[in-house]
Amino acid sequence: MSVIAIDIGNTRLGAGLFEEGAVSEPAQRITHDEIAERLDDLLRSLWAQSHKTADDAAETATPEAIVIASVAPQLTPTVAQAVERICGQRPKIIGKDMAIPMQTALTDESTLGVDRLLAALCTYVNTQSAAVIIHCGSALVVDAVSDDGVFLGGSIGPGLQMCARALHQNTAQLPLATLDEPTETFGRNTLEALGVGIYAATRGAIRELVERYAEKIGHWPHVVGTGGDAQRLLPAMGIVDSLIPDLVLQGAALVWEHHAMAES
């Protein structure tokens, strides 16, 4: 069973080919600004990967589905139309064509981003225990799943780049900070001070939230990191069990497999 999964995030689009739930090729990513120029080539590349010869008899296999998970609804029709044009298949939109098979403890699910629930689903399927998922992207999102697989909710705050832009745009003299890891404890100039402050605030928020979640859950959970800034933020903290860049894409592939099995 193979599926092409597409994740339209707040600033980037990612896509990958999955076979039996596992990514068969590293996911490809482009920014929103690159969609008009690069999306068709990205889709052609994935389509070609999915049609590699299966054996010496040169058998080919067409993906059973193409699924889209999107938190950027203004781009969903554009991407869906490109999929139909390049691949000749109508994509399945998660949340519209397929529900995500996970219970929540939320008071209002109507505004929950599918990326958060897909990441939680994939994490729980892999761990079968309470977990915390840290999304380090445009926003810093820290979510929790209970031991019995219920999405408990979480927190949403500004990501690294959003912090840097906010400080620059809402002050008269502060420059736009770089996002390089600070090497000094004390910022010895304004740029260094911005870096120290942004990283300390972000990591401090993450640590406090994970500790509070663990107290509420009753034990230390499995902690997973994902998102474009996860690699630069999380390893040094010593609290993350694994970094999974393609967590949302894997969750999208799992949703398709669940629905395909239910219908068979």
mmCIF file of C-alpha atoms in Angstrom, residues 72-160:
data_model
loop_
_atom_site.group_PDB
_atom_site.id
_atom_site.type_symbol
_atom_site.label_atom_id
_atom_site.label_comp_id
_atom_site.label_asym_id
_atom_site.label_seq_id
_atom_site.Cartn_x
_atom_site.Cartn_y
_atom_site.Cartn_z
ATOM 1 C CA ALA A 72 -3.355 27.057 4.722
ATOM 2 C CA PRO A 73 -6.839 26.826 3.153
ATOM 3 C CA GLN A 74 -6.077 29.555 0.634
ATOM 4 C CA LEU A 75 -3.517 27.236 -0.979
ATOM 5 C CA THR A 76 -5.416 23.946 -0.806
ATOM 6 C CA PRO A 77 -7.321 24.373 -4.111
ATOM 7 C CA THR A 78 -4.130 25.346 -5.961
ATOM 8 C CA VAL A 79 -2.276 22.280 -4.707
ATOM 9 C CA ALA A 80 -5.246 19.961 -5.314
ATOM 10 C CA GLN A 81 -5.581 21.196 -8.896
ATOM 11 C CA ALA A 82 -1.868 20.639 -9.493
ATOM 12 C CA VAL A 83 -2.166 17.076 -8.177
ATOM 13 C CA GLU A 84 -5.030 16.316 -10.566
ATOM 14 C CA ARG A 85 -3.162 17.885 -13.481
ATOM 15 C CA ILE A 86 0.166 16.128 -12.867
ATOM 16 C CA CYS A 87 -0.938 12.824 -11.340
ATOM 17 C CA GLY A 88 -4.409 12.332 -12.787
ATOM 18 C CA GLN A 89 -5.888 11.633 -9.358
ATOM 19 C CA ARG A 90 -8.219 13.654 -7.198
ATOM 20 C CA PRO A 91 -6.501 14.048 -3.841
ATOM 21 C CA LYS A 92 -8.209 13.255 -0.558
ATOM 22 C CA ILE A 93 -8.363 16.241 1.805
ATOM 23 C CA ILE A 94 -7.893 15.229 5.435
ATOM 24 C CA GLY A 95 -10.588 16.725 7.614
ATOM 25 C CA LYS A 96 -12.947 17.035 4.653
ATOM 26 C CA ASP A 97 -12.829 13.697 2.828
ATOM 27 C CA MET A 98 -11.381 11.704 5.732
ATOM 28 C CA ALA A 99 -11.682 12.191 9.484
ATOM 29 C CA ILE A 100 -8.686 11.690 11.753
ATOM 30 C CA PRO A 101 -9.345 8.633 13.966
ATOM 31 C CA MET A 102 -8.397 10.153 17.312
ATOM 32 C CA GLN A 103 -10.490 11.229 20.278
ATOM 33 C CA THR A 104 -9.895 14.645 21.805
ATOM 34 C CA ALA A 105 -10.628 16.320 25.119
ATOM 35 C CA LEU A 106 -11.173 19.696 23.455
ATOM 36 C CA THR A 107 -14.133 21.968 24.110
ATOM 37 C CA ASP A 108 -14.114 23.082 20.447
ATOM 38 C CA GLU A 109 -12.546 21.017 17.669
ATOM 39 C CA SER A 110 -13.657 23.334 14.866
ATOM 40 C CA THR A 111 -10.473 25.412 14.842
ATOM 41 C CA LEU A 112 -7.982 22.635 15.598
ATOM 42 C CA GLY A 113 -5.272 22.449 12.942
ATOM 43 C CA VAL A 114 -5.098 19.045 11.279
ATOM 44 C CA ASP A 115 -1.304 19.148 11.574
ATOM 45 C CA ARG A 116 -1.515 19.031 15.364
ATOM 46 C CA LEU A 117 -3.880 16.071 15.422
ATOM 47 C CA LEU A 118 -1.954 14.162 12.747
ATOM 48 C CA ALA A 119 1.296 14.580 14.670
ATOM 49 C CA ALA A 120 -0.409 13.412 17.850
ATOM 50 C CA LEU A 121 -1.936 10.400 16.095
ATOM 51 C CA CYS A 122 1.367 9.304 14.591
ATOM 52 C CA THR A 123 3.185 9.741 17.884
ATOM 53 C CA TYR A 124 0.651 7.677 19.813
ATOM 54 C CA VAL A 125 0.590 4.921 17.192
ATOM 55 C CA ASN A 126 4.370 4.678 17.555
ATOM 56 C CA THR A 127 4.592 4.927 21.362
ATOM 57 C CA GLN A 128 1.260 3.570 22.685
ATOM 58 C CA SER A 129 1.775 5.789 25.726
ATOM 59 C CA ALA A 130 1.392 9.360 26.903
ATOM 60 C CA ALA A 131 3.407 11.763 24.802
ATOM 61 C CA VAL A 132 4.245 15.407 24.268
ATOM 62 C CA ILE A 133 4.717 16.722 20.744
ATOM 63 C CA ILE A 134 6.748 19.900 20.235
ATOM 64 C CA HIS A 135 6.176 21.633 16.888
ATOM 65 C CA CYS A 136 8.958 24.138 16.219
ATOM 66 C CA GLY A 137 7.729 26.045 13.196
ATOM 67 C CA SER A 138 6.139 29.409 12.470
ATOM 68 C CA ALA A 139 4.410 28.894 15.801
ATOM 69 C CA LEU A 140 5.709 26.996 18.804
ATOM 70 C CA VAL A 141 3.050 24.381 19.549
ATOM 71 C CA VAL A 142 3.368 21.966 22.460
ATOM 72 C CA ASP A 143 0.639 19.307 22.583
ATOM 73 C CA ALA A 144 -0.081 16.294 24.762
ATOM 74 C CA VAL A 145 -1.640 12.851 24.346
ATOM 75 C CA SER A 146 -2.861 10.711 27.245
ATOM 76 C CA ASP A 147 -1.877 7.117 27.980
ATOM 77 C CA ASP A 148 -5.130 5.937 26.415
ATOM 78 C CA GLY A 149 -4.602 7.891 23.198
ATOM 79 C CA VAL A 150 -6.754 10.973 23.757
ATOM 80 C CA PHE A 151 -5.519 14.286 22.382
ATOM 81 C CA LEU A 152 -5.510 16.517 25.466
ATOM 82 C CA GLY A 153 -4.786 19.843 23.784
ATOM 83 C CA GLY A 154 -1.777 22.038 24.305
ATOM 84 C CA SER A 155 -0.335 25.499 23.852
ATOM 85 C CA ILE A 156 0.391 27.825 20.935
ATOM 86 C CA GLY A 157 3.002 30.567 21.041
ATOM 87 C CA PRO A 158 5.372 32.385 18.701
ATOM 88 C CA GLY A 159 8.147 30.455 17.000
ATOM 89 C CA LEU A 160 11.745 31.639 16.699
#
